[in-house]
Amino acid sequence: KKDISNYQQDKINMVLLDISNFSLINDNYGEKNGDLFLKEFSIFLNKIEEDFDKANIYRFRGDKFIILR
């Protein structure tokens, strides 16, 4: 049996971002513009990441992103 009395409890924060109705961007403006939108959104998220200590941003399926800290 392991002694776990000295283990620290680390907190993990997770934010799931889902771009609502993203398919409308692809439908109305084309997939190239949809891709451009996702790239610009990623740049925006990376700027936000700088405000969070040790945060990591992941793209999770199409129009969904996860921020872990």
PDB file of N, CA and C in Angstrom:
ATOM      1  N   LYS A   1       0.845  -1.178   0.000  1.00  0.00           N
ATOM      2  CA  LYS A   1       0.000   0.000   0.000  1.00  0.00           C
ATOM      3  C   LYS A   1       0.887   1.238   0.000  1.00  0.00           C
ATOM      4  N   LYS A   2       0.563   2.198  -0.890  1.00  0.00           N
ATOM      5  CA  LYS A   2       1.357   3.419  -1.003  1.00  0.00           C
ATOM      6  C   LYS A   2       0.880   4.480  -0.022  1.00  0.00           C
ATOM      7  N   ASP A   3       1.836   5.219   0.519  1.00  0.00           N
ATOM      8  CA  ASP A   3       1.509   6.344   1.385  1.00  0.00           C
ATOM      9  C   ASP A   3       1.279   7.571   0.501  1.00  0.00           C
ATOM     10  N   ILE A   4       0.065   8.043   0.451  1.00  0.00           N
ATOM     11  CA  ILE A   4      -0.251   9.184  -0.403  1.00  0.00           C
ATOM     12  C   ILE A   4      -0.431  10.472   0.386  1.00  0.00           C
ATOM     13  N   SER A   5      -0.054  10.462   1.644  1.00  0.00           N
ATOM     14  CA  SER A   5      -0.270  11.637   2.492  1.00  0.00           C
ATOM     15  C   SER A   5       0.565  12.836   2.059  1.00  0.00           C
ATOM     16  N   ASN A   6       1.661  12.623   1.337  1.00  0.00           N
ATOM     17  CA  ASN A   6       2.523  13.729   0.931  1.00  0.00           C
ATOM     18  C   ASN A   6       2.246  14.222  -0.490  1.00  0.00           C
ATOM     19  N   TYR A   7       1.314  13.602  -1.179  1.00  0.00           N
ATOM     20  CA  TYR A   7       0.998  14.036  -2.535  1.00  0.00           C
ATOM     21  C   TYR A   7       0.296  15.389  -2.513  1.00  0.00           C
ATOM     22  N   GLN A   8       0.643  16.207  -3.471  1.00  0.00           N
ATOM     23  CA  GLN A   8      -0.035  17.484  -3.615  1.00  0.00           C
ATOM     24  C   GLN A   8      -1.219  17.304  -4.551  1.00  0.00           C
ATOM     25  N   GLN A   9      -2.244  18.037  -4.279  1.00  0.00           N
ATOM     26  CA  GLN A   9      -3.388  18.021  -5.173  1.00  0.00           C
ATOM     27  C   GLN A   9      -3.241  19.176  -6.147  1.00  0.00           C
ATOM     28  N   ASP A  10      -2.997  18.840  -7.394  1.00  0.00           N
ATOM     29  CA  ASP A  10      -2.904  19.859  -8.427  1.00  0.00           C
ATOM     30  C   ASP A  10      -4.274  20.077  -9.034  1.00  0.00           C
ATOM     31  N   LYS A  11      -4.593  21.318  -9.255  1.00  0.00           N
ATOM     32  CA  LYS A  11      -5.863  21.645  -9.881  1.00  0.00           C
ATOM     33  C   LYS A  11      -5.645  21.760 -11.385  1.00  0.00           C
ATOM     34  N   ILE A  12      -6.586  21.253 -12.123  1.00  0.00           N
ATOM     35  CA  ILE A  12      -6.561  21.374 -13.570  1.00  0.00           C
ATOM     36  C   ILE A  12      -7.810  22.136 -13.989  1.00  0.00           C
ATOM     37  N   ASN A  13      -7.599  23.181 -14.738  1.00  0.00           N
ATOM     38  CA  ASN A  13      -8.713  23.944 -15.279  1.00  0.00           C
ATOM     39  C   ASN A  13      -8.849  23.622 -16.756  1.00  0.00           C
ATOM     40  N   MET A  14     -10.080  23.448 -17.201  1.00  0.00           N
ATOM     41  CA  MET A  14     -10.309  23.163 -18.605  1.00  0.00           C
ATOM     42  C   MET A  14     -11.453  24.035 -19.111  1.00  0.00           C
ATOM     43  N   VAL A  15     -11.222  24.622 -20.271  1.00  0.00           N
ATOM     44  CA  VAL A  15     -12.257  25.404 -20.938  1.00  0.00           C
ATOM     45  C   VAL A  15     -12.449  24.788 -22.313  1.00  0.00           C
ATOM     46  N   LEU A  16     -13.688  24.480 -22.655  1.00  0.00           N
ATOM     47  CA  LEU A  16     -14.015  23.961 -23.977  1.00  0.00           C
ATOM     48  C   LEU A  16     -14.701  25.073 -24.751  1.00  0.00           C
ATOM     49  N   LEU A  17     -14.119  25.434 -25.879  1.00  0.00           N
ATOM     50  CA  LEU A  17     -14.690  26.482 -26.720  1.00  0.00           C
ATOM     51  C   LEU A  17     -15.262  25.841 -27.974  1.00  0.00           C
ATOM     52  N   ASP A  18     -16.491  26.163 -28.275  1.00  0.00           N
ATOM     53  CA  ASP A  18     -17.165  25.641 -29.455  1.00  0.00           C
ATOM     54  C   ASP A  18     -17.677  26.839 -30.242  1.00  0.00           C
ATOM     55  N   ILE A  19     -17.232  26.981 -31.474  1.00  0.00           N
ATOM     56  CA  ILE A  19     -17.676  28.098 -32.300  1.00  0.00           C
ATOM     57  C   ILE A  19     -19.048  27.736 -32.863  1.00  0.00           C
ATOM     58  N   SER A  20     -20.067  28.350 -32.308  1.00  0.00           N
ATOM     59  CA  SER A  20     -21.442  28.044 -32.719  1.00  0.00           C
ATOM     60  C   SER A  20     -21.670  28.425 -34.177  1.00  0.00           C
ATOM     61  N   ASN A  21     -22.360  27.549 -34.879  1.00  0.00           N
ATOM     62  CA  ASN A  21     -22.736  27.787 -36.277  1.00  0.00           C
ATOM     63  C   ASN A  21     -21.546  28.041 -37.202  1.00  0.00           C
ATOM     64  N   PHE A  22     -20.410  27.460 -36.878  1.00  0.00           N
ATOM     65  CA  PHE A  22     -19.231  27.650 -37.723  1.00  0.00           C
ATOM     66  C   PHE A  22     -19.488  27.177 -39.155  1.00  0.00           C
ATOM     67  N   SER A  23     -20.317  26.160 -39.319  1.00  0.00           N
ATOM     68  CA  SER A  23     -20.592  25.642 -40.665  1.00  0.00           C
ATOM     69  C   SER A  23     -21.196  26.725 -41.559  1.00  0.00           C
ATOM     70  N   LEU A  24     -21.868  27.724 -40.965  1.00  0.00           N
ATOM     71  CA  LEU A  24     -22.408  28.820 -41.769  1.00  0.00           C
ATOM     72  C   LEU A  24     -21.304  29.625 -42.444  1.00  0.00           C
ATOM     73  N   ILE A  25     -20.146  29.747 -41.782  1.00  0.00           N
ATOM     74  CA  ILE A  25     -19.021  30.454 -42.388  1.00  0.00           C
ATOM     75  C   ILE A  25     -18.556  29.691 -43.621  1.00  0.00           C
ATOM     76  N   ASN A  26     -18.384  28.375 -43.482  1.00  0.00           N
ATOM     77  CA  ASN A  26     -17.983  27.571 -44.637  1.00  0.00           C
ATOM     78  C   ASN A  26     -19.033  27.610 -45.739  1.00  0.00           C
ATOM     79  N   ASP A  27     -20.297  27.518 -45.352  1.00  0.00           N
ATOM     80  CA  ASP A  27     -21.381  27.494 -46.343  1.00  0.00           C
ATOM     81  C   ASP A  27     -21.501  28.814 -47.100  1.00  0.00           C
ATOM     82  N   ASN A  28     -21.375  29.917 -46.389  1.00  0.00           N
ATOM     83  CA  ASN A  28     -21.582  31.237 -47.005  1.00  0.00           C
ATOM     84  C   ASN A  28     -20.335  31.846 -47.642  1.00  0.00           C
ATOM     85  N   TYR A  29     -19.152  31.524 -47.095  1.00  0.00           N
ATOM     86  CA  TYR A  29     -17.930  32.180 -47.561  1.00  0.00           C
ATOM     87  C   TYR A  29     -16.892  31.205 -48.113  1.00  0.00           C
ATOM     88  N   GLY A  30     -17.165  29.913 -48.060  1.00  0.00           N
ATOM     89  CA  GLY A  30     -16.248  28.920 -48.596  1.00  0.00           C
ATOM     90  C   GLY A  30     -15.295  28.380 -47.537  1.00  0.00           C
ATOM     91  N   GLU A  31     -14.784  27.187 -47.812  1.00  0.00           N
ATOM     92  CA  GLU A  31     -13.903  26.519 -46.841  1.00  0.00           C
ATOM     93  C   GLU A  31     -12.566  27.235 -46.674  1.00  0.00           C
ATOM     94  N   LYS A  32     -12.064  27.879 -47.725  1.00  0.00           N
ATOM     95  CA  LYS A  32     -10.798  28.626 -47.589  1.00  0.00           C
ATOM     96  C   LYS A  32     -10.943  29.747 -46.571  1.00  0.00           C
ATOM     97  N   ASN A  33     -12.067  30.469 -46.637  1.00  0.00           N
ATOM     98  CA  ASN A  33     -12.298  31.529 -45.655  1.00  0.00           C
ATOM     99  C   ASN A  33     -12.587  30.954 -44.276  1.00  0.00           C
ATOM    100  N   GLY A  34     -13.233  29.798 -44.224  1.00  0.00           N
ATOM    101  CA  GLY A  34     -13.434  29.125 -42.941  1.00  0.00           C
ATOM    102  C   GLY A  34     -12.110  28.748 -42.300  1.00  0.00           C
ATOM    103  N   ASP A  35     -11.188  28.227 -43.117  1.00  0.00           N
ATOM    104  CA  ASP A  35      -9.853  27.899 -42.613  1.00  0.00           C
ATOM    105  C   ASP A  35      -9.129  29.151 -42.134  1.00  0.00           C
ATOM    106  N   LEU A  36      -9.253  30.228 -42.895  1.00  0.00           N
ATOM    107  CA  LEU A  36      -8.623  31.490 -42.499  1.00  0.00           C
ATOM    108  C   LEU A  36      -9.188  31.979 -41.167  1.00  0.00           C
ATOM    109  N   PHE A  37     -10.509  31.862 -41.000  1.00  0.00           N
ATOM    110  CA  PHE A  37     -11.138  32.245 -39.735  1.00  0.00           C
ATOM    111  C   PHE A  37     -10.558  31.436 -38.574  1.00  0.00           C
ATOM    112  N   LEU A  38     -10.432  30.106 -38.763  1.00  0.00           N
ATOM    113  CA  LEU A  38      -9.884  29.250 -37.702  1.00  0.00           C
ATOM    114  C   LEU A  38      -8.442  29.627 -37.374  1.00  0.00           C
ATOM    115  N   LYS A  39      -7.654  29.966 -38.375  1.00  0.00           N
ATOM    116  CA  LYS A  39      -6.267  30.382 -38.132  1.00  0.00           C
ATOM    117  C   LYS A  39      -6.233  31.678 -37.324  1.00  0.00           C
ATOM    118  N   GLU A  40      -7.075  32.640 -37.713  1.00  0.00           N
ATOM    119  CA  GLU A  40      -7.128  33.908 -36.975  1.00  0.00           C
ATOM    120  C   GLU A  40      -7.635  33.700 -35.546  1.00  0.00           C
ATOM    121  N   PHE A  41      -8.600  32.809 -35.384  1.00  0.00           N
ATOM    122  CA  PHE A  41      -9.107  32.502 -34.045  1.00  0.00           C
ATOM    123  C   PHE A  41      -8.007  31.863 -33.204  1.00  0.00           C
ATOM    124  N   SER A  42      -7.193  31.013 -33.812  1.00  0.00           N
ATOM    125  CA  SER A  42      -6.068  30.392 -33.097  1.00  0.00           C
ATOM    126  C   SER A  42      -5.059  31.435 -32.654  1.00  0.00           C
ATOM    127  N   ILE A  43      -4.800  32.409 -33.511  1.00  0.00           N
ATOM    128  CA  ILE A  43      -3.883  33.497 -33.136  1.00  0.00           C
ATOM    129  C   ILE A  43      -4.442  34.266 -31.944  1.00  0.00           C
ATOM    130  N   PHE A  44      -5.742  34.539 -31.979  1.00  0.00           N
ATOM    131  CA  PHE A  44      -6.409  35.215 -30.859  1.00  0.00           C
ATOM    132  C   PHE A  44      -6.263  34.405 -29.573  1.00  0.00           C
ATOM    133  N   LEU A  45      -6.490  33.085 -29.663  1.00  0.00           N
ATOM    134  CA  LEU A  45      -6.370  32.232 -28.470  1.00  0.00           C
ATOM    135  C   LEU A  45      -4.939  32.225 -27.942  1.00  0.00           C
ATOM    136  N   ASN A  46      -3.962  32.223 -28.828  1.00  0.00           N
ATOM    137  CA  ASN A  46      -2.567  32.240 -28.381  1.00  0.00           C
ATOM    138  C   ASN A  46      -2.233  33.533 -27.654  1.00  0.00           C
ATOM    139  N   LYS A  47      -2.840  34.645 -28.051  1.00  0.00           N
ATOM    140  CA  LYS A  47      -2.631  35.907 -27.329  1.00  0.00           C
ATOM    141  C   LYS A  47      -3.236  35.835 -25.937  1.00  0.00           C
ATOM    142  N   ILE A  48      -4.392  35.185 -25.825  1.00  0.00           N
ATOM    143  CA  ILE A  48      -5.013  34.994 -24.517  1.00  0.00           C
ATOM    144  C   ILE A  48      -4.146  34.091 -23.654  1.00  0.00           C
ATOM    145  N   GLU A  49      -3.561  33.081 -24.277  1.00  0.00           N
ATOM    146  CA  GLU A  49      -2.732  32.122 -23.544  1.00  0.00           C
ATOM    147  C   GLU A  49      -1.592  32.813 -22.812  1.00  0.00           C
ATOM    148  N   GLU A  50      -1.076  33.886 -23.391  1.00  0.00           N
ATOM    149  CA  GLU A  50       0.029  34.612 -22.757  1.00  0.00           C
ATOM    150  C   GLU A  50      -0.378  35.165 -21.390  1.00  0.00           C
ATOM    151  N   ASP A  51      -1.670  35.384 -21.182  1.00  0.00           N
ATOM    152  CA  ASP A  51      -2.158  35.907 -19.901  1.00  0.00           C
ATOM    153  C   ASP A  51      -2.316  34.821 -18.844  1.00  0.00           C
ATOM    154  N   PHE A  52      -2.285  33.564 -19.266  1.00  0.00           N
ATOM    155  CA  PHE A  52      -2.450  32.449 -18.343  1.00  0.00           C
ATOM    156  C   PHE A  52      -1.126  31.734 -18.173  1.00  0.00           C
ATOM    157  N   ASP A  53      -0.740  31.517 -16.941  1.00  0.00           N
ATOM    158  CA  ASP A  53       0.503  30.825 -16.655  1.00  0.00           C
ATOM    159  C   ASP A  53       0.350  29.339 -16.966  1.00  0.00           C
ATOM    160  N   LYS A  54       1.209  28.822 -17.797  1.00  0.00           N
ATOM    161  CA  LYS A  54       1.261  27.392 -18.131  1.00  0.00           C
ATOM    162  C   LYS A  54      -0.023  26.868 -18.767  1.00  0.00           C
ATOM    163  N   ALA A  55      -0.679  27.670 -19.543  1.00  0.00           N
ATOM    164  CA  ALA A  55      -1.888  27.208 -20.244  1.00  0.00           C
ATOM    165  C   ALA A  55      -1.485  26.595 -21.582  1.00  0.00           C
ATOM    166  N   ASN A  56      -2.225  25.595 -22.004  1.00  0.00           N
ATOM    167  CA  ASN A  56      -2.012  24.966 -23.300  1.00  0.00           C
ATOM    168  C   ASN A  56      -3.326  24.975 -24.057  1.00  0.00           C
ATOM    169  N   ILE A  57      -3.241  25.294 -25.343  1.00  0.00           N
ATOM    170  CA  ILE A  57      -4.430  25.350 -26.180  1.00  0.00           C
ATOM    171  C   ILE A  57      -4.333  24.252 -27.230  1.00  0.00           C
ATOM    172  N   TYR A  58      -5.431  23.528 -27.395  1.00  0.00           N
ATOM    173  CA  TYR A  58      -5.488  22.429 -28.352  1.00  0.00           C
ATOM    174  C   TYR A  58      -6.727  22.588 -29.229  1.00  0.00           C
ATOM    175  N   ARG A  59      -6.561  22.255 -30.478  1.00  0.00           N
ATOM    176  CA  ARG A  59      -7.737  22.179 -31.354  1.00  0.00           C
ATOM    177  C   ARG A  59      -8.297  20.776 -31.206  1.00  0.00           C
ATOM    178  N   PHE A  60      -9.575  20.718 -30.897  1.00  0.00           N
ATOM    179  CA  PHE A  60     -10.238  19.451 -30.623  1.00  0.00           C
ATOM    180  C   PHE A  60     -11.420  19.347 -31.575  1.00  0.00           C
ATOM    181  N   ARG A  61     -11.227  18.691 -32.663  1.00  0.00           N
ATOM    182  CA  ARG A  61     -12.266  18.532 -33.686  1.00  0.00           C
ATOM    183  C   ARG A  61     -12.677  19.858 -34.307  1.00  0.00           C
ATOM    184  N   GLY A  62     -12.588  19.954 -35.574  1.00  0.00           N
ATOM    185  CA  GLY A  62     -13.100  21.074 -36.366  1.00  0.00           C
ATOM    186  C   GLY A  62     -13.140  22.424 -35.700  1.00  0.00           C
ATOM    187  N   ASP A  63     -14.273  22.782 -35.120  1.00  0.00           N
ATOM    188  CA  ASP A  63     -14.479  24.120 -34.570  1.00  0.00           C
ATOM    189  C   ASP A  63     -14.471  24.156 -33.048  1.00  0.00           C
ATOM    190  N   LYS A  64     -13.837  23.168 -32.447  1.00  0.00           N
ATOM    191  CA  LYS A  64     -13.782  23.104 -30.981  1.00  0.00           C
ATOM    192  C   LYS A  64     -12.327  23.213 -30.517  1.00  0.00           C
ATOM    193  N   PHE A  65     -12.130  23.963 -29.444  1.00  0.00           N
ATOM    194  CA  PHE A  65     -10.804  24.158 -28.860  1.00  0.00           C
ATOM    195  C   PHE A  65     -10.878  23.890 -27.372  1.00  0.00           C
ATOM    196  N   ILE A  66      -9.765  23.437 -26.817  1.00  0.00           N
ATOM    197  CA  ILE A  66      -9.672  23.194 -25.375  1.00  0.00           C
ATOM    198  C   ILE A  66      -8.490  24.000 -24.834  1.00  0.00           C
ATOM    199  N   ILE A  67      -8.714  24.672 -23.718  1.00  0.00           N
ATOM    200  CA  ILE A  67      -7.640  25.334 -22.986  1.00  0.00           C
ATOM    201  C   ILE A  67      -7.460  24.584 -21.679  1.00  0.00           C
ATOM    202  N   LEU A  68      -6.258  24.084 -21.440  1.00  0.00           N
ATOM    203  CA  LEU A  68      -5.928  23.387 -20.204  1.00  0.00           C
ATOM    204  C   LEU A  68      -4.913  24.192 -19.429  1.00  0.00           C
ATOM    205  N   ARG A  69      -5.138  24.260 -18.131  1.00  0.00           N
ATOM    206  CA  ARG A  69      -4.185  24.946 -17.261  1.00  0.00           C
ATOM    207  C   ARG A  69      -4.155  24.222 -15.953  1.00  0.00           C
TER     208      ARG A  69
END
